[in-house]
Each structure stands twice: as C-alpha cells, then as structure tokens.
Amino acid sequence: MKKLQQLPGIRRVWEQLIVVCESNLQVWFNQYDEIEPRSNKINFELGGSDMSGKLSANVPPKTWRNVWSYKPASPIKHVTYSNDGTLFATASQNDRLVKIWYRTIDNSAIISFMST
C-alpha cells in the first residue's frame, strides 16, 4: 500500500482532507488552488449544550468537496487522527466499538476508506 504522504501534490494528508461526523461519517477534500497564498487556519466552533458546531476556513467558497460518505449503524461520538495522517479512528456512541479507518489506494481518482 502506498503511503498517503507520498502522493503527488499532497504534503500532508490532513491539510487537504477533513473528517466530519453527523448522521454520516464524511470526508471532505480541499480542492483549493495553491497558486494564491492562503491562511492555513481552520476554525471549529461548538455551540451550547447541544454541541452543535460550525466549521469555517479562510479559503474561497466551494473549495471543500464531499468525496466519501458512510452511514454508521450507531452515531459516532469520537474521532482521532494518527500523527502521520494515514489513519483515523472512530468510536460509536452506543457501543464500545472502535474502528480504524485507512484510505484505499487504487489507480482511479476515487477516494475511499476501509475500516478494520
């Protein structure tokens, strides 16, 4: 399996991918053209007791594209990332199951993930 950091044009995987957990587990890709300078700042804001939140980034509109989605059997409560950016782990709300997710690499431009 090819390491994600070695893919052309990607310095670090999580600079261009972000994981979002709502009713679905989603991965979004930042398709922003790197020719123009930009801020690397992404802001996460969590609301009151309902933990509603919003994501804002200092990039032009429509630069994030949903590239992968998965409907879990149980809502996801926690997400964490590996230091090298090749994996992320999820823990469900109603069980003690932890899934380790990794990106599958093939010759197509499709982004997909598998869990163990």
MMTF fields as JSON, N, C-alpha, C and O atoms, coordinates in Angstrom:
{
  "mmtfVersion": "1.0.0",
  "mmtfProducer": "UNKNOWN",
  "numBonds": 463,
  "numAtoms": 464,
  "numGroups": 116,
  "numChains": 1,
  "numModels": 1,
  "chainsPerModel": [1],
  "groupsPerChain": [116],
  "chainIdList": ["A"],
  "bondAtomList": [4, 2, 8, 6, 12, 10, 16, 14, 20, 18, 24, 22, 28, 26, 32, 30, 36, 34, 40, 38, 44, 42, 48, 46, 52, 50, 56, 54, 60, 58, 64, 62, 68, 66, 72, 70, 76, 74, 80, 78, 84, 82, 88, 86, 92, 90, 96, 94, 100, 98, 104, 102, 108, 106, 112, 110, 116, 114, 120, 118, 124, 122, 128, 126, 132, 130, 136, 134, 140, 138, 144, 142, 148, 146, 152, 150, 156, 154, 160, 158, 164, 162, 168, 166, 172, 170, 176, 174, 180, 178, 184, 182, 188, 186, 192, 190, 196, 194, 200, 198, 204, 202, 208, 206, 212, 210, 216, 214, 220, 218, 224, 222, 228, 226, 232, 230, 236, 234, 240, 238, 244, 242, 248, 246, 252, 250, 256, 254, 260, 258, 264, 262, 268, 266, 272, 270, 276, 274, 280, 278, 284, 282, 288, 286, 292, 290, 296, 294, 300, 298, 304, 302, 308, 306, 312, 310, 316, 314, 320, 318, 324, 322, 328, 326, 332, 330, 336, 334, 340, 338, 344, 342, 348, 346, 352, 350, 356, 354, 360, 358, 364, 362, 368, 366, 372, 370, 376, 374, 380, 378, 384, 382, 388, 386, 392, 390, 396, 394, 400, 398, 404, 402, 408, 406, 412, 410, 416, 414, 420, 418, 424, 422, 428, 426, 432, 430, 436, 434, 440, 438, 444, 442, 448, 446, 452, 450, 456, 454, 460, 458],
  "bondOrderList": [1, 1, 1, 1, 1, 1, 1, 1, 1, 1, 1, 1, 1, 1, 1, 1, 1, 1, 1, 1, 1, 1, 1, 1, 1, 1, 1, 1, 1, 1, 1, 1, 1, 1, 1, 1, 1, 1, 1, 1, 1, 1, 1, 1, 1, 1, 1, 1, 1, 1, 1, 1, 1, 1, 1, 1, 1, 1, 1, 1, 1, 1, 1, 1, 1, 1, 1, 1, 1, 1, 1, 1, 1, 1, 1, 1, 1, 1, 1, 1, 1, 1, 1, 1, 1, 1, 1, 1, 1, 1, 1, 1, 1, 1, 1, 1, 1, 1, 1, 1, 1, 1, 1, 1, 1, 1, 1, 1, 1, 1, 1, 1, 1, 1, 1],
  "groupList": [{"groupName": "MET", "atomNameList": ["N", "CA", "C", "O"], "elementList": ["N", "C", "C", "O"], "formalChargeList": [0, 0, 0, 0], "bondAtomList": [1, 0, 2, 1, 3, 2], "bondOrderList": [1, 1, 2], "singleLetterCode": "M", "chemCompType": "L-PEPTIDE LINKING"}, {"groupName": "LYS", "atomNameList": ["N", "CA", "C", "O"], "elementList": ["N", "C", "C", "O"], "formalChargeList": [0, 0, 0, 0], "bondAtomList": [1, 0, 2, 1, 3, 2], "bondOrderList": [1, 1, 2], "singleLetterCode": "K", "chemCompType": "L-PEPTIDE LINKING"}, {"groupName": "LEU", "atomNameList": ["N", "CA", "C", "O"], "elementList": ["N", "C", "C", "O"], "formalChargeList": [0, 0, 0, 0], "bondAtomList": [1, 0, 2, 1, 3, 2], "bondOrderList": [1, 1, 2], "singleLetterCode": "L", "chemCompType": "L-PEPTIDE LINKING"}, {"groupName": "GLN", "atomNameList": ["N", "CA", "C", "O"], "elementList": ["N", "C", "C", "O"], "formalChargeList": [0, 0, 0, 0], "bondAtomList": [1, 0, 2, 1, 3, 2], "bondOrderList": [1, 1, 2], "singleLetterCode": "Q", "chemCompType": "L-PEPTIDE LINKING"}, {"groupName": "PRO", "atomNameList": ["N", "CA", "C", "O"], "elementList": ["N", "C", "C", "O"], "formalChargeList": [0, 0, 0, 0], "bondAtomList": [1, 0, 2, 1, 3, 2], "bondOrderList": [1, 1, 2], "singleLetterCode": "P", "chemCompType": "L-PEPTIDE LINKING"}, {"groupName": "GLY", "atomNameList": ["N", "CA", "C", "O"], "elementList": ["N", "C", "C", "O"], "formalChargeList": [0, 0, 0, 0], "bondAtomList": [1, 0, 2, 1, 3, 2], "bondOrderList": [1, 1, 2], "singleLetterCode": "G", "chemCompType": "PEPTIDE LINKING"}, {"groupName": "ILE", "atomNameList": ["N", "CA", "C", "O"], "elementList": ["N", "C", "C", "O"], "formalChargeList": [0, 0, 0, 0], "bondAtomList": [1, 0, 2, 1, 3, 2], "bondOrderList": [1, 1, 2], "singleLetterCode": "I", "chemCompType": "L-PEPTIDE LINKING"}, {"groupName": "ARG", "atomNameList": ["N", "CA", "C", "O"], "elementList": ["N", "C", "C", "O"], "formalChargeList": [0, 0, 0, 0], "bondAtomList": [1, 0, 2, 1, 3, 2], "bondOrderList": [1, 1, 2], "singleLetterCode": "R", "chemCompType": "L-PEPTIDE LINKING"}, {"groupName": "VAL", "atomNameList": ["N", "CA", "C", "O"], "elementList": ["N", "C", "C", "O"], "formalChargeList": [0, 0, 0, 0], "bondAtomList": [1, 0, 2, 1, 3, 2], "bondOrderList": [1, 1, 2], "singleLetterCode": "V", "chemCompType": "L-PEPTIDE LINKING"}, {"groupName": "TRP", "atomNameList": ["N", "CA", "C", "O"], "elementList": ["N", "C", "C", "O"], "formalChargeList": [0, 0, 0, 0], "bondAtomList": [1, 0, 2, 1, 3, 2], "bondOrderList": [1, 1, 2], "singleLetterCode": "W", "chemCompType": "L-PEPTIDE LINKING"}, {"groupName": "GLU", "atomNameList": ["N", "CA", "C", "O"], "elementList": ["N", "C", "C", "O"], "formalChargeList": [0, 0, 0, 0], "bondAtomList": [1, 0, 2, 1, 3, 2], "bondOrderList": [1, 1, 2], "singleLetterCode": "E", "chemCompType": "L-PEPTIDE LINKING"}, {"groupName": "CYS", "atomNameList": ["N", "CA", "C", "O"], "elementList": ["N", "C", "C", "O"], "formalChargeList": [0, 0, 0, 0], "bondAtomList": [1, 0, 2, 1, 3, 2], "bondOrderList": [1, 1, 2], "singleLetterCode": "C", "chemCompType": "L-PEPTIDE LINKING"}, {"groupName": "SER", "atomNameList": ["N", "CA", "C", "O"], "elementList": ["N", "C", "C", "O"], "formalChargeList": [0, 0, 0, 0], "bondAtomList": [1, 0, 2, 1, 3, 2], "bondOrderList": [1, 1, 2], "singleLetterCode": "S", "chemCompType": "L-PEPTIDE LINKING"}, {"groupName": "ASN", "atomNameList": ["N", "CA", "C", "O"], "elementList": ["N", "C", "C", "O"], "formalChargeList": [0, 0, 0, 0], "bondAtomList": [1, 0, 2, 1, 3, 2], "bondOrderList": [1, 1, 2], "singleLetterCode": "N", "chemCompType": "L-PEPTIDE LINKING"}, {"groupName": "PHE", "atomNameList": ["N", "CA", "C", "O"], "elementList": ["N", "C", "C", "O"], "formalChargeList": [0, 0, 0, 0], "bondAtomList": [1, 0, 2, 1, 3, 2], "bondOrderList": [1, 1, 2], "singleLetterCode": "F", "chemCompType": "L-PEPTIDE LINKING"}, {"groupName": "TYR", "atomNameList": ["N", "CA", "C", "O"], "elementList": ["N", "C", "C", "O"], "formalChargeList": [0, 0, 0, 0], "bondAtomList": [1, 0, 2, 1, 3, 2], "bondOrderList": [1, 1, 2], "singleLetterCode": "Y", "chemCompType": "L-PEPTIDE LINKING"}, {"groupName": "ASP", "atomNameList": ["N", "CA", "C", "O"], "elementList": ["N", "C", "C", "O"], "formalChargeList": [0, 0, 0, 0], "bondAtomList": [1, 0, 2, 1, 3, 2], "bondOrderList": [1, 1, 2], "singleLetterCode": "D", "chemCompType": "L-PEPTIDE LINKING"}, {"groupName": "ALA", "atomNameList": ["N", "CA", "C", "O"], "elementList": ["N", "C", "C", "O"], "formalChargeList": [0, 0, 0, 0], "bondAtomList": [1, 0, 2, 1, 3, 2], "bondOrderList": [1, 1, 2], "singleLetterCode": "A", "chemCompType": "L-PEPTIDE LINKING"}, {"groupName": "THR", "atomNameList": ["N", "CA", "C", "O"], "elementList": ["N", "C", "C", "O"], "formalChargeList": [0, 0, 0, 0], "bondAtomList": [1, 0, 2, 1, 3, 2], "bondOrderList": [1, 1, 2], "singleLetterCode": "T", "chemCompType": "L-PEPTIDE LINKING"}, {"groupName": "HIS", "atomNameList": ["N", "CA", "C", "O"], "elementList": ["N", "C", "C", "O"], "formalChargeList": [0, 0, 0, 0], "bondAtomList": [1, 0, 2, 1, 3, 2], "bondOrderList": [1, 1, 2], "singleLetterCode": "H", "chemCompType": "L-PEPTIDE LINKING"}],
  "groupTypeList": [0, 1, 1, 2, 3, 3, 2, 4, 5, 6, 7, 7, 8, 9, 10, 3, 2, 6, 8, 8, 11, 10, 12, 13, 2, 3, 8, 9, 14, 13, 3, 15, 16, 10, 6, 10, 4, 7, 12, 13, 1, 6, 13, 14, 10, 2, 5, 5, 12, 16, 0, 12, 5, 1, 2, 12, 17, 13, 8, 4, 4, 1, 18, 9, 7, 13, 8, 9, 12, 15, 1, 4, 17, 12, 4, 6, 1, 19, 8, 18, 15, 12, 13, 16, 5, 18, 2, 14, 17, 18, 17, 12, 3, 13, 16, 7, 2, 8, 1, 6, 9, 15, 7, 18, 6, 16, 13, 12, 17, 6, 6, 12, 14, 0, 12, 18],
  "groupIdList": [1, 2, 3, 4, 5, 6, 7, 8, 9, 10, 11, 12, 13, 14, 15, 16, 17, 18, 19, 20, 21, 22, 23, 24, 25, 26, 27, 28, 29, 30, 31, 32, 33, 34, 35, 36, 37, 38, 39, 40, 41, 42, 43, 44, 45, 46, 47, 48, 49, 50, 51, 52, 53, 54, 55, 56, 57, 58, 59, 60, 61, 62, 63, 64, 65, 66, 67, 68, 69, 70, 71, 72, 73, 74, 75, 76, 77, 78, 79, 80, 81, 82, 83, 84, 85, 86, 87, 88, 89, 90, 91, 92, 93, 94, 95, 96, 97, 98, 99, 100, 101, 102, 103, 104, 105, 106, 107, 108, 109, 110, 111, 112, 113, 114, 115, 116],
  "secStructList": [7, 7, 7, 4, 4, 4, 1, 6, 6, 7, 1, 1, 4, 4, 4, 6, 3, 3, 3, 3, 3, 1, 1, 1, 3, 3, 3, 3, 3, 3, 7, 7, 7, 6, 6, 1, 7, 7, 7, 7, 7, 3, 3, 3, 3, 3, 7, 1, 6, 6, 7, 7, 3, 3, 3, 3, 3, 1, 1, 7, 6, 6, 7, 3, 3, 3, 3, 3, 3, 3, 7, 7, 1, 1, 7, 3, 3, 3, 3, 3, 3, 7, 6, 6, 1, 1, 3, 3, 3, 3, 3, 3, 1, 1, 1, 7, 7, 3, 3, 3, 3, 3, 3, 3, 7, 7, 1, 1, 1, 7, 7, 3, 3, 3, 3, 7],
  "xCoordList": [0.842, 0.0, 0.887, 1.837, 0.591, 1.334, 1.042, -0.11, 2.052, 1.801, 1.158, 1.539, 0.186, -0.543, 0.349, 0.134, 1.349, 2.219, 3.042, 3.593, 3.139, 3.94, 3.124, 3.67, 1.849, 1.044, 1.464, 1.706, 1.558, 1.997, 1.07, -0.152, 1.655, 0.879, 0.288, -0.41, 0.54, -0.008, 1.146, 1.844, 1.346, 2.41, 2.022, 2.768, 0.875, 0.335, -1.13, -1.824, -1.598, -2.956, -3.998, -4.904, -3.905, -4.975, -4.94, -5.787, -3.982, -4.058, -5.128, -5.637, -5.473, -6.449, -7.707, -8.693, -7.705, -8.874, -9.327, -8.513, -10.631, -11.182, -12.313, -13.078, -12.413, -13.452, -14.547, -14.27, -15.794, -16.948, -17.904, -18.198, -18.385, -19.332, -20.643, -20.715, -21.669, -23.021, -23.827, -23.473, -24.897, -25.594, -24.761, -24.881, -23.928, -22.984, -21.561, -21.308, -20.645, -19.219, -18.812, -18.999, -18.26, -17.93, -16.478, -15.921, -15.871, -14.541, -14.688, -15.278, -14.142, -14.191, -12.782, -11.823, -12.657, -11.376, -11.283, -12.224, -10.15, -9.916, -9.313, -8.157, -10.101, -9.641, -9.143, -9.119, -8.746, -8.29, -6.997, -6.093, -6.903, -5.699, -4.622, -4.818, -3.495, -2.424, -1.609, -0.664, -1.933, -1.154, -1.278, -0.288, -2.465, -2.664, -2.371, -2.696, -1.754, -1.486, -2.79, -3.777, -2.783, -3.967, -3.532, -2.385, -4.438, -4.186, -4.449, -5.402, -3.634, -3.831, -4.776, -4.865, -5.47, -6.288, -7.689, -8.378, -8.096, -9.462, -10.017, -9.376, -11.184, -11.782, -12.943, -13.811, -12.953, -14.063, -14.747, -14.079, -16.065, -16.812, -17.904, -18.692, -17.96, -19.009, -19.999, -19.618, -21.287, -22.34, -22.594, -21.753, -23.749, -24.113, -24.205, -23.4, -25.182, -25.285, -25.603, -25.346, -26.153, -26.467, -25.234, -25.319, -24.102, -22.833, -22.932, -22.171, -23.883, -23.924, -22.702, -22.233, -22.201, -20.981, -20.959, -21.826, -19.946, -19.763, -18.278, -17.44, -17.974, -16.602, -16.428, -17.23, -15.384, -15.094, -13.617, -12.774, -13.317, -11.927, -11.674, -12.575, -10.457, -10.087, -9.704, -8.576, -10.659, -10.468, -11.687, -12.75, -11.554, -12.707, -13.864, -13.644, -15.102, -16.261, -16.131, -15.437, -16.803, -16.879, -15.524, -15.304, -14.614, -13.325, -13.309, -12.422, -14.268, -14.348, -15.391, -16.507, -15.037, -15.937, -16.073, -15.072, -17.307, -17.549, -17.13, -17.701, -16.117, -15.58, -15.888, -15.678, -16.382, -16.663, -17.659, -17.59, -18.59, -19.603, -19.929, -19.927, -20.209, -20.525, -21.59, -21.475, -22.62, -23.693, -23.403, -23.575, -22.96, -22.662, -23.944, -24.991, -23.854, -25.003, -25.36, -26.529, -24.352, -24.538, -23.854, -22.786, -24.443, -23.814, -22.384, -22.093, -21.512, -20.11, -19.955, -20.454, -19.253, -19.077, -17.68, -17.529, -16.656, -15.272, -14.533, -14.772, -13.634, -12.738, -11.353, -11.209, -10.332, -8.948, -8.116, -8.499, -6.986, -6.139, -4.767, -4.284, -4.132, -2.757, -1.817, -2.13, -0.662, 0.312, 0.805, 1.085, 0.915, 1.427, 0.332, 0.624, -0.918, -2.004, -2.496, -3.231, -2.117, -2.542, -3.802, -4.446, -4.167, -5.309, -6.158, -5.682, -7.425, -8.227, -9.063, -9.37, -9.426, -10.196, -11.504, -11.556, -12.565, -13.863, -14.361, -14.085, -15.091, -15.75, -17.225, -17.592, -18.063, -19.507, -20.1, -19.509, -21.276, -21.95, -22.563, -22.489, -23.17, -23.958, -23.254, -23.858, -22.02, -21.288, -19.829, -19.451, -19.04, -17.628, -16.73, -15.547, -17.287, -16.553, -15.701, -16.202, -14.413, -13.504, -13.124, -12.689, -13.292, -12.907, -11.699, -11.648, -10.728, -9.562, -9.79, -10.015, -9.733, -10.006, -8.707, -7.877, -8.54, -7.384, -7.852, -8.839, -7.134, -7.502, -7.039, -5.898, -7.935, -7.558, -6.973, -7.459, -5.942, -5.26, -5.455, -5.144, -5.97, -6.048, -5.664, -5.22, -5.822, -5.401, -6.437, -6.181, -7.595, -8.62, -8.454, -7.647, -9.217, -9.18, -10.182, -10.366, -10.832, -11.847, -11.175, -10.22, -11.678, -11.176, -12.114, -13.318, -11.581, -12.406, -11.613, -10.383, -12.338, -11.732, -12.263, -13.394, -11.464, -11.842, -11.581, -10.752, -12.29, -12.051, -11.608, -11.853, -10.947, -10.513, -11.255, -11.041],
  "yCoordList": [-1.182, 0.0, 1.244, 1.326, 2.187, 3.426, 4.313, 4.414, 4.947, 5.882, 7.141, 7.621, 7.668, 8.828, 10.05, 10.869, 10.196, 11.359, 11.375, 12.416, 10.263, 10.198, 10.47, 10.448, 10.723, 11.035, 12.393, 13.309, 12.555, 13.826, 14.963, 14.814, 16.095, 17.29, 17.338, 18.297, 16.344, 16.358, 16.31, 15.301, 17.415, 17.44, 16.595, 15.704, 16.869, 16.082, 15.848, 16.748, 14.655, 14.271, 15.191, 15.635, 15.49, 16.225, 17.712, 18.448, 18.188, 19.557, 19.664, 20.755, 18.554, 18.581, 17.775, 17.91, 16.943, 16.145, 16.49, 16.763, 16.475, 16.682, 15.679, 15.403, 15.136, 14.165, 14.886, 15.624, 14.668, 15.289, 14.181, 13.276, 14.252, 13.257, 13.938, 14.763, 13.592, 13.996, 12.704, 11.76, 12.639, 11.36, 10.393, 9.176, 10.928, 10.142, 10.529, 11.637, 9.61, 9.904, 10.378, 9.653, 11.582, 12.147, 12.586, 13.011, 12.479, 13.024, 14.091, 13.856, 15.262, 16.39, 16.679, 16.582, 17.032, 17.31, 18.791, 19.372, 19.407, 20.812, 20.891, 20.521, 21.376, 21.449, 22.84, 23.205, 23.612, 24.984, 25.009, 24.214, 25.903, 26.07, 26.746, 27.862, 26.084, 26.568, 27.706, 28.168, 28.179, 29.251, 30.53, 31.239, 30.839, 32.041, 31.739, 30.657, 32.696, 32.451, 32.383, 33.026, 31.6, 31.489, 31.254, 30.895, 31.457, 31.161, 29.683, 29.137, 29.027, 27.613, 27.423, 26.327, 28.46, 28.414, 27.885, 28.377, 26.872, 26.358, 26.493, 26.069, 27.069, 27.312, 26.361, 26.198, 25.734, 24.904, 25.63, 26.081, 25.75, 26.39, 25.445, 24.96, 25.179, 24.336, 25.207, 26.134, 24.896, 25.653, 25.189, 24.521, 25.54, 25.243, 23.766, 22.976, 23.384, 22.011, 21.009, 19.815, 21.474, 20.545, 20.186, 19.339, 20.812, 20.558, 20.769, 20.183, 21.618, 21.935, 22.778, 23.544, 22.643, 23.369, 23.834, 23.502, 24.61, 25.036, 25.043, 25.22, 24.85, 24.821, 25.992, 26.188, 26.771, 27.844, 27.811, 27.539, 28.082, 28.082, 29.355, 29.882, 29.842, 31.045, 30.689, 30.921, 30.128, 29.766, 30.238, 30.439, 30.419, 30.856, 29.865, 28.692, 30.319, 29.427, 28.271, 28.371, 27.187, 25.984, 25.323, 24.716, 25.432, 24.77, 23.402, 22.597, 23.115, 21.801, 20.979, 21.448, 19.752, 18.865, 17.553, 16.962, 17.095, 15.824, 14.699, 14.538, 13.911, 12.87, 11.458, 10.495, 11.324, 9.986, 10.112, 11.048, 9.16, 9.181, 7.752, 6.836, 7.576, 6.257, 6.437, 7.321, 5.609, 5.656, 4.609, 3.417, 5.029, 4.055, 3.502, 4.149, 2.311, 1.7, 2.471, 2.558, 3.024, 3.791, 5.142, 5.21, 6.228, 7.546, 7.567, 6.953, 8.271, 8.367, 9.486, 10.595, 9.172, 10.142, 10.758, 11.924, 10.003, 10.493, 10.163, 9.127, 11.063, 10.852, 11.317, 12.357, 10.549, 10.976, 10.557, 9.659, 11.21, 11.013, 10.526, 10.861, 9.726, 9.307, 10.484, 11.386, 10.459, 11.54, 11.68, 12.789, 10.572, 10.64, 10.915, 11.031, 11.02, 11.382, 10.282, 10.562, 9.042, 7.958, 7.257, 6.552, 7.433, 6.734, 7.695, 8.74, 7.334, 7.968, 6.897, 5.868, 7.139, 6.169, 6.812, 8.004, 5.998, 6.469, 5.555, 4.356, 6.137, 5.374, 5.728, 6.902, 4.708, 4.909, 5.295, 5.061, 5.888, 6.383, 5.259, 5.292, 4.261, 3.264, 1.939, 1.019, 1.815, 0.577, 0.913, 2.084, -0.083, 0.139, -0.181, -0.479, -0.117, -0.456, 0.724, 1.836, 0.469, 1.448, 0.933, -0.209, 1.778, 1.407, 2.235, 3.443, 1.565, 2.227, 2.326, 1.315, 3.537, 3.774, 4.125, 4.866, 3.587, 3.915, 4.113, 3.521, 4.943, 5.238, 4.112, 3.658, 3.668, 2.649, 3.35, 4.399, 2.764, 3.355, 2.445, 1.254, 3.021, 2.294, 3.256, 4.371, 2.856, 3.685, 4.719, 5.523, 4.713, 5.691, 6.944, 6.979, 7.95, 9.191, 9.159, 10.164, 8.019, 7.898, 7.785, 7.028, 8.541, 8.465, 7.564, 7.815, 6.522, 5.642, 5.197, 5.254, 4.755, 4.355, 2.995, 2.641, 2.238, 0.939, 0.987, 1.766, 0.153, 0.073, -1.328, -2.287, -1.428, -2.732, -3.05, -4.108],
  "zCoordList": [0.0, 0.0, 0.0, 0.778, -0.845, -0.944, 0.261, 0.684, 0.812, 1.905, 1.342, 0.275, 2.064, 1.563, 1.43, 0.536, 2.301, 2.232, 0.949, 0.594, 0.255, -0.958, -2.219, -3.322, -2.072, -3.248, -3.797, -3.012, -5.104, -5.681, -5.289, -5.304, -4.94, -4.64, -3.25, -2.92, -2.426, -1.069, -0.082, 0.022, 0.649, 1.651, 2.848, 3.255, 3.402, 4.499, 4.2, 3.73, 4.468, 4.096, 4.714, 4.009, 5.995, 6.666, 6.366, 6.87, 5.554, 5.055, 3.979, 3.721, 3.352, 2.27, 2.563, 1.839, 3.598, 3.944, 5.35, 6.232, 5.547, 6.883, 7.081, 6.157, 8.289, 8.627, 9.398, 10.344, 8.989, 9.63, 10.055, 9.274, 11.289, 11.802, 12.132, 13.043, 11.395, 11.721, 11.713, 12.419, 10.936, 10.808, 9.971, 10.119, 9.104, 8.304, 8.678, 9.152, 8.461, 8.551, 7.164, 6.186, 7.063, 5.761, 5.727, 6.739, 4.557, 4.319, 3.243, 2.188, 3.53, 2.601, 2.116, 2.882, 0.849, 0.205, -0.113, -0.654, 0.22, -0.094, -1.489, -1.697, -2.444, -3.826, -4.193, -5.369, -3.195, -3.411, -4.21, -3.954, -5.161, -5.979, -5.145, -4.663, -4.972, -4.103, -4.707, -4.068, -5.91, -6.52, -5.714, -5.532, -5.231, -4.432, -2.975, -2.487, -2.267, -0.846, -0.069, -0.428, 0.991, 1.84, 3.273, 3.539, 4.17, 5.574, 5.802, 5.244, 6.601, 6.915, 8.09, 8.643, 8.467, 9.667, 9.37, 8.476, 10.136, 10.089, 11.495, 12.457, 11.627, 12.937, 13.176, 12.319, 14.349, 14.78, 15.925, 16.856, 15.871, 16.941, 17.406, 16.595, 18.708, 19.269, 20.014, 20.728, 19.839, 20.484, 21.902, 22.503, 22.437, 23.823, 24.129, 23.638, 24.938, 25.423, 24.31, 24.467, 23.2, 22.11, 21.278, 20.389, 21.553, 20.878, 19.367, 18.598, 18.951, 17.525, 17.202, 18.044, 16.026, 15.71, 14.283, 13.475, 13.997, 12.618, 12.308, 13.192, 11.056, 10.564, 9.624, 8.711, 9.845, 8.907, 8.562, 9.416, 7.332, 6.871, 6.085, 5.433, 6.147, 5.416, 3.98, 3.545, 3.264, 1.858, 1.079, 1.667, -0.231, -1.027, -0.934, -0.632, -1.191, -1.144, -2.128, -3.14, -1.817, -2.657, -2.885, -3.933, -1.922, -2.082, -1.422, -1.707, -0.545, 0.099, -0.632, -0.856, -1.007, -1.747, -0.98, -0.575, -0.779, -0.104, -1.045, -2.124, -0.625, -1.501, -1.02, -1.757, 0.211, 0.738, 1.876, 2.672, 1.949, 3.0, 3.415, 2.593, 4.714, 5.26, 6.328, 7.176, 6.293, 7.291, 8.358, 8.104, 9.563, 10.616, 11.233, 11.195, 11.797, 12.467, 13.732, 14.108, 14.38, 15.607, 15.437, 14.828, 15.96, 15.8, 16.347, 17.373, 15.658, 16.07, 17.086, 16.897, 18.168, 19.249, 19.255, 19.62, 18.858, 18.916, 17.62, 16.998, 17.228, 16.089, 16.5, 17.143, 16.131, 16.353, 15.148, 14.398, 14.971, 13.799, 14.216, 15.298, 13.35, 13.614, 13.357, 12.58, 14.022, 13.866, 12.436, 11.982, 11.726, 10.355, 9.325, 8.134, 9.762, 8.863, 7.949, 7.003, 8.198, 7.312, 7.795, 7.018, 9.055, 9.648, 10.456, 10.899, 10.644, 11.679, 12.351, 11.749, 13.587, 14.372, 14.809, 15.111, 14.839, 15.31, 16.423, 16.433, 17.347, 18.406, 18.371, 18.321, 18.398, 18.307, 19.645, 20.699, 19.584, 20.777, 21.602, 22.83, 20.951, 21.67, 21.905, 22.456, 21.512, 21.766, 22.076, 22.114, 22.289, 22.609, 21.425, 21.593, 20.248, 19.039, 18.575, 18.408, 18.371, 17.784, 16.403, 16.253, 15.403, 14.041, 13.637, 13.871, 13.025, 12.465, 10.958, 10.292, 10.425, 9.014, 8.298, 8.824, 7.095, 6.269, 4.834, 4.397, 4.123, 2.742, 1.835, 1.919, 0.97, -0.006, -1.227, -1.65, -1.773, -2.921, -4.13, -4.085, -5.202, -6.465, -7.584, -7.312, -8.791, -9.922, -10.336, -11.233, -9.704, -10.057, -9.206, -8.278, -9.533, -8.761, -7.614, -6.926, -7.399, -6.357, -4.997, -4.827, -4.034, -2.666, -1.884, -1.838, -1.273, -0.452, 0.766, 0.782, 1.78, 3.041, 3.451, 3.117, 4.163, 4.715, 6.212, 6.681, 6.957, 8.4, 8.76, 8.027, 9.911, 10.41, 11.678, 12.269]
}
